PDB file of C-alpha atoms in Angstrom:
ATOM      1  CA  UNK A   1     -73.605 -59.855 -93.286  1.00 66.00           C
ATOM      2  CA  UNK A   2     -72.196 -60.959 -89.366  1.00 63.00           C
ATOM      3  CA  UNK A   3     -75.725 -59.230 -88.199  1.00 71.00           C
ATOM      4  CA  UNK A   4     -78.453 -60.556 -89.975  1.00 73.00           C
ATOM      5  CA  UNK A   5     -79.041 -63.544 -87.438  1.00 67.00           C
ATOM      6  CA  UNK A   6     -79.251 -60.874 -84.910  1.00 69.00           C
ATOM      7  CA  UNK A   7     -81.969 -58.967 -86.861  1.00 73.00           C
ATOM      8  CA  UNK A   8     -83.735 -61.700 -87.912  1.00 72.00           C
ATOM      9  CA  UNK A   9     -84.061 -63.851 -84.687  1.00 71.00           C
ATOM     10  CA  UNK A  10     -85.956 -63.754 -81.786  1.00 77.00           C
ATOM     11  CA  UNK A  11     -85.074 -62.929 -78.346  1.00 78.00           C
ATOM     12  CA  UNK A  12     -85.732 -66.476 -76.856  1.00 77.00           C
ATOM     13  CA  UNK A  13     -83.466 -67.842 -79.418  1.00 81.00           C
ATOM     14  CA  UNK A  14     -80.242 -66.099 -78.351  1.00 86.00           C
ATOM     15  CA  UNK A  15     -78.083 -68.773 -77.141  1.00 91.00           C
ATOM     16  CA  UNK A  16     -75.601 -66.373 -75.326  1.00 91.00           C
ATOM     17  CA  UNK A  17     -75.105 -61.873 -74.781  1.00 89.00           C
ATOM     18  CA  UNK A  18     -71.640 -61.033 -74.083  1.00 90.00           C
ATOM     19  CA  UNK A  19     -70.994 -57.115 -73.570  1.00 88.00           C
ATOM     20  CA  UNK A  20     -67.402 -56.283 -73.597  1.00 89.00           C
ATOM     21  CA  UNK A  21     -65.719 -59.887 -72.146  1.00 91.00           C
ATOM     22  CA  UNK A  22     -68.955 -60.125 -69.539  1.00 93.00           C
ATOM     23  CA  UNK A  23     -71.895 -62.821 -69.992  1.00 94.00           C
ATOM     24  CA  UNK A  24     -74.936 -60.934 -69.193  1.00 93.00           C
ATOM     25  CA  UNK A  25     -77.896 -63.290 -70.765  1.00 93.00           C
ATOM     26  CA  UNK A  26     -78.177 -66.565 -72.392  1.00 93.00           C
ATOM     27  CA  UNK A  27     -79.146 -70.205 -71.847  1.00 96.00           C
ATOM     28  CA  UNK A  28     -78.798 -70.981 -68.973  1.00 96.00           C
ATOM     29  CA  UNK A  29     -76.844 -74.174 -69.127  1.00 96.00           C
ATOM     30  CA  UNK A  30     -74.450 -72.142 -70.977  1.00 96.00           C
ATOM     31  CA  UNK A  31     -74.423 -69.096 -68.778  1.00 96.00           C
ATOM     32  CA  UNK A  32     -74.164 -71.042 -65.446  1.00 95.00           C
ATOM     33  CA  UNK A  33     -70.597 -72.336 -67.267  1.00 96.00           C
ATOM     34  CA  UNK A  34     -69.731 -69.128 -67.475  1.00 96.00           C
ATOM     35  CA  UNK A  35     -70.917 -67.252 -64.407  1.00 93.00           C
ATOM     36  CA  UNK A  36     -72.332 -69.541 -61.211  1.00 91.00           C
ATOM     37  CA  UNK A  37     -74.897 -66.515 -60.197  1.00 94.00           C
ATOM     38  CA  UNK A  38     -77.923 -66.402 -62.540  1.00 96.00           C
ATOM     39  CA  UNK A  39     -81.364 -65.497 -62.640  1.00 95.00           C
ATOM     40  CA  UNK A  40     -83.728 -67.413 -64.224  1.00 95.00           C
ATOM     41  CA  UNK A  41     -85.715 -66.086 -66.722  1.00 92.00           C
ATOM     42  CA  UNK A  42     -88.935 -67.198 -68.567  1.00 91.00           C
ATOM     43  CA  UNK A  43     -88.626 -65.205 -71.918  1.00 89.00           C
ATOM     44  CA  UNK A  44     -91.714 -66.019 -74.410  1.00 87.00           C
ATOM     45  CA  UNK A  45     -91.954 -69.029 -72.981  1.00 89.00           C
ATOM     46  CA  UNK A  46     -88.338 -69.909 -73.328  1.00 91.00           C
ATOM     47  CA  UNK A  47     -86.058 -70.412 -69.956  1.00 95.00           C
ATOM     48  CA  UNK A  48     -82.594 -68.047 -69.602  1.00 95.00           C
ATOM     49  CA  UNK A  49     -80.442 -66.818 -67.459  1.00 96.00           C
ATOM     50  CA  UNK A  50     -79.064 -63.414 -66.321  1.00 95.00           C
ATOM     51  CA  UNK A  51     -75.589 -63.066 -65.029  1.00 96.00           C
ATOM     52  CA  UNK A  52     -76.564 -61.668 -61.672  1.00 95.00           C
ATOM     53  CA  UNK A  53     -73.193 -60.178 -61.117  1.00 93.00           C
ATOM     54  CA  UNK A  54     -73.921 -58.262 -63.533  1.00 92.00           C
ATOM     55  CA  UNK A  55     -76.411 -56.174 -62.813  1.00 90.00           C
ATOM     56  CA  UNK A  56     -76.014 -53.067 -61.020  1.00 89.00           C
ATOM     57  CA  UNK A  57     -79.592 -52.230 -59.784  1.00 90.00           C
ATOM     58  CA  UNK A  58     -79.849 -56.181 -58.184  1.00 90.00           C
ATOM     59  CA  UNK A  59     -81.695 -58.609 -59.871  1.00 92.00           C
ATOM     60  CA  UNK A  60     -84.099 -58.121 -62.800  1.00 91.00           C
ATOM     61  CA  UNK A  61     -87.580 -59.705 -60.098  1.00 92.00           C
ATOM     62  CA  UNK A  62     -86.416 -56.663 -57.800  1.00 94.00           C
ATOM     63  CA  UNK A  63     -85.751 -54.134 -60.220  1.00 93.00           C
ATOM     64  CA  UNK A  64     -88.749 -55.202 -62.463  1.00 92.00           C
ATOM     65  CA  UNK A  65     -90.900 -54.877 -58.909  1.00 94.00           C
ATOM     66  CA  UNK A  66     -89.670 -51.509 -58.454  1.00 94.00           C
ATOM     67  CA  UNK A  67     -90.558 -50.456 -61.862  1.00 94.00           C
ATOM     68  CA  UNK A  68     -93.770 -51.838 -61.395  1.00 94.00           C
ATOM     69  CA  UNK A  69     -94.887 -50.088 -58.307  1.00 95.00           C
ATOM     70  CA  UNK A  70     -93.837 -46.422 -59.554  1.00 95.00           C
ATOM     71  CA  UNK A  71     -95.711 -47.176 -63.272  1.00 94.00           C
ATOM     72  CA  UNK A  72     -98.647 -47.958 -61.023  1.00 95.00           C
ATOM     73  CA  UNK A  73     -98.435 -44.950 -59.168  1.00 95.00           C
ATOM     74  CA  UNK A  74     -98.694 -43.126 -62.723  1.00 96.00           C
ATOM     75  CA  UNK A  75    -101.272 -44.669 -63.568  1.00 96.00           C
ATOM     76  CA  UNK A  76     -99.969 -47.513 -66.665  1.00 95.00           C
ATOM     77  CA  UNK A  77     -98.021 -50.945 -66.615  1.00 93.00           C
ATOM     78  CA  UNK A  78     -95.048 -52.432 -66.921  1.00 89.00           C
ATOM     79  CA  UNK A  79     -94.350 -53.092 -70.314  1.00 88.00           C
ATOM     80  CA  UNK A  80     -93.723 -57.047 -70.997  1.00 85.00           C
ATOM     81  CA  UNK A  81     -89.790 -57.882 -71.141  1.00 81.00           C
ATOM     82  CA  UNK A  82     -90.320 -58.797 -74.969  1.00 81.00           C
ATOM     83  CA  UNK A  83     -92.835 -58.881 -77.682  1.00 80.00           C
ATOM     84  CA  UNK A  84     -92.865 -62.521 -78.662  1.00 80.00           C
ATOM     85  CA  UNK A  85     -94.297 -63.992 -81.439  1.00 72.00           C
ATOM     86  CA  UNK A  86     -97.613 -66.043 -81.448  1.00 65.00           C
TER      87      UNK A  86
END
């Protein structure tokens, strides 16, 4: 089954995500080879990057900040980006 690695893996072990030929997320060194405009991200203690050119609403940090403020106004918090294994 070609999808078993995805279904049984963890988000921090993903090396590269490509959708419709566009690299979106992955290992910083690998993603930097494919697109120069990246944003660093830590996922479950692992260094990852996002392709900034593929983010229509701005950088992840900016979107996270806006959403966090709106969630606080509603009396709740923004969930973490991933559920990390202990």
